[in-house]
XYZ file of C-alpha atoms in Angstrom:
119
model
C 104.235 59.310 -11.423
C 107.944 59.694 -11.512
C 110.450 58.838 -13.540
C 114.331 58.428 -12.407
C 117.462 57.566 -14.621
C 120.967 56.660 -13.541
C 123.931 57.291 -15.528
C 128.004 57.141 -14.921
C 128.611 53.666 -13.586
C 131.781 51.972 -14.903
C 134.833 50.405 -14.364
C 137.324 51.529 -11.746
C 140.784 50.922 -10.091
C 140.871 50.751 -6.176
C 141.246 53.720 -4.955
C 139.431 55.465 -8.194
C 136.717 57.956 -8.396
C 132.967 57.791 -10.159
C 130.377 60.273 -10.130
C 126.720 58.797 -10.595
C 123.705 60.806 -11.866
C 120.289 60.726 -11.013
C 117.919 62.507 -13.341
C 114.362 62.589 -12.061
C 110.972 63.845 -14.212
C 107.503 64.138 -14.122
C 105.746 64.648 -10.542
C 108.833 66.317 -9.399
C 107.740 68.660 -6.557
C 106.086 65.587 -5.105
C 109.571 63.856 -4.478
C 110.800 64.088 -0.725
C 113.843 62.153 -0.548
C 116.545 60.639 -3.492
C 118.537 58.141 -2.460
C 121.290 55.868 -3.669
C 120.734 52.001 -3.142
C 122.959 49.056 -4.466
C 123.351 45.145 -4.258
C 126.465 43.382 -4.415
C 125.725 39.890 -6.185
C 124.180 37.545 -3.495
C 123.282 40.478 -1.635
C 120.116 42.235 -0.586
C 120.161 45.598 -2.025
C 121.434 48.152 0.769
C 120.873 51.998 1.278
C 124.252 53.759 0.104
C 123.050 57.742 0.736
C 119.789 59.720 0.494
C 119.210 63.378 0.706
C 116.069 65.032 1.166
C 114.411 68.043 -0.699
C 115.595 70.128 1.566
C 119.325 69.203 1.579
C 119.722 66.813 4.567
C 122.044 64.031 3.931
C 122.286 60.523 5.420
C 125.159 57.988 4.680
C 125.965 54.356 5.183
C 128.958 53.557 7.738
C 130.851 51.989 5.393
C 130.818 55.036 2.735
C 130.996 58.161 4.858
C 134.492 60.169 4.470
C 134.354 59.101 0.880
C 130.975 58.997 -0.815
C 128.969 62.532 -0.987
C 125.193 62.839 -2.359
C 124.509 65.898 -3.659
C 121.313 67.487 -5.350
C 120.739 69.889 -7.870
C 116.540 70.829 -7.262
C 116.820 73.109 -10.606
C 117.812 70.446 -12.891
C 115.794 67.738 -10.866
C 119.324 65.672 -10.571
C 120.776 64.121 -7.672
C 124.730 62.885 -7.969
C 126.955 60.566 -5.856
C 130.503 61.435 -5.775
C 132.613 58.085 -4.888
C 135.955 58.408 -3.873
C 138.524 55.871 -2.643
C 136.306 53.154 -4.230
C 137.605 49.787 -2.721
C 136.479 46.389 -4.355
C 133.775 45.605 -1.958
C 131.825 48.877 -3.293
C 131.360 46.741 -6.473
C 127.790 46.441 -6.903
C 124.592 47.926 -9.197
C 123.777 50.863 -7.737
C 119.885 51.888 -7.957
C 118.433 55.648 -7.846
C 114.950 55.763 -5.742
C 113.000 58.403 -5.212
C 110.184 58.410 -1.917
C 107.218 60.990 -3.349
C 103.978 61.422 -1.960
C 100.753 61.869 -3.432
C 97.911 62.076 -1.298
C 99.012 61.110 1.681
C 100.988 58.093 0.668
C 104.955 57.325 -0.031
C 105.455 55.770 -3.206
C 108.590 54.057 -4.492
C 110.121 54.472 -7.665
C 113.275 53.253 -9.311
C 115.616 53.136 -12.047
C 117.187 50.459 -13.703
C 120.273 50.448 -12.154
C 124.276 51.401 -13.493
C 126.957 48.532 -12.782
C 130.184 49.647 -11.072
C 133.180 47.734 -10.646
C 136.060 48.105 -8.343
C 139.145 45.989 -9.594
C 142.433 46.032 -10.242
């Protein structure tokens, strides 16, 4: 089993900054990839970022050049640094972690941290 919990979600101005946390625990060294999900209201949740154990990064169009995923595999914690946040990136944003155990990919996921872009 693993655990994930988001933190730093807020309010923010167009063109602000946020930086969200991920901290992961219990079957850590089973986790292969974190990744950052969200859904706008009336939306189906979307992949923002996800990084794998090993440091390989993937973004969504509509974030690269201004959202960066990061990991720290020492303190289990994996961060999203959002800058130039425009309204549309209004959503709750949802850590997930992929691990396996025997053979199969499980899902697991936290309970999600609201931002807001507005002015």
């Amino acid at each position: 089993q693993v655990q994930v919990v988001e933190s730093g979600g807020g309010s923010v101005q167009p063109g602000g900054s946020l930086r969200l946390s991920c901290a992961a625990s219990g079957s850590v060294f089973n986790i292969r990839v974190m990744a950052w999900y969200r859904q706008a209201s009336g939306k189906e949740r979307e992949l923002v970022a996800d990084i794998t154990r090993r440091g390989s990064t993937n973004y969504q169009d509509s974030v690269k050049g201004r959202f960066t995923i990061s990991g720290d595999n020492a303190k289990n914690t994996v961060y999203l640094q959002m800058n130039s946040l425009k309204p549309e990136d209004t959503a709750v944003y949802y850590c997930n972690a992929k691990a396996q155990f025997m053979g199969s990919t499980y899902d697991y996921w936290g309970q999600g941290t609201q931002v807001t872009v507005s002015s």
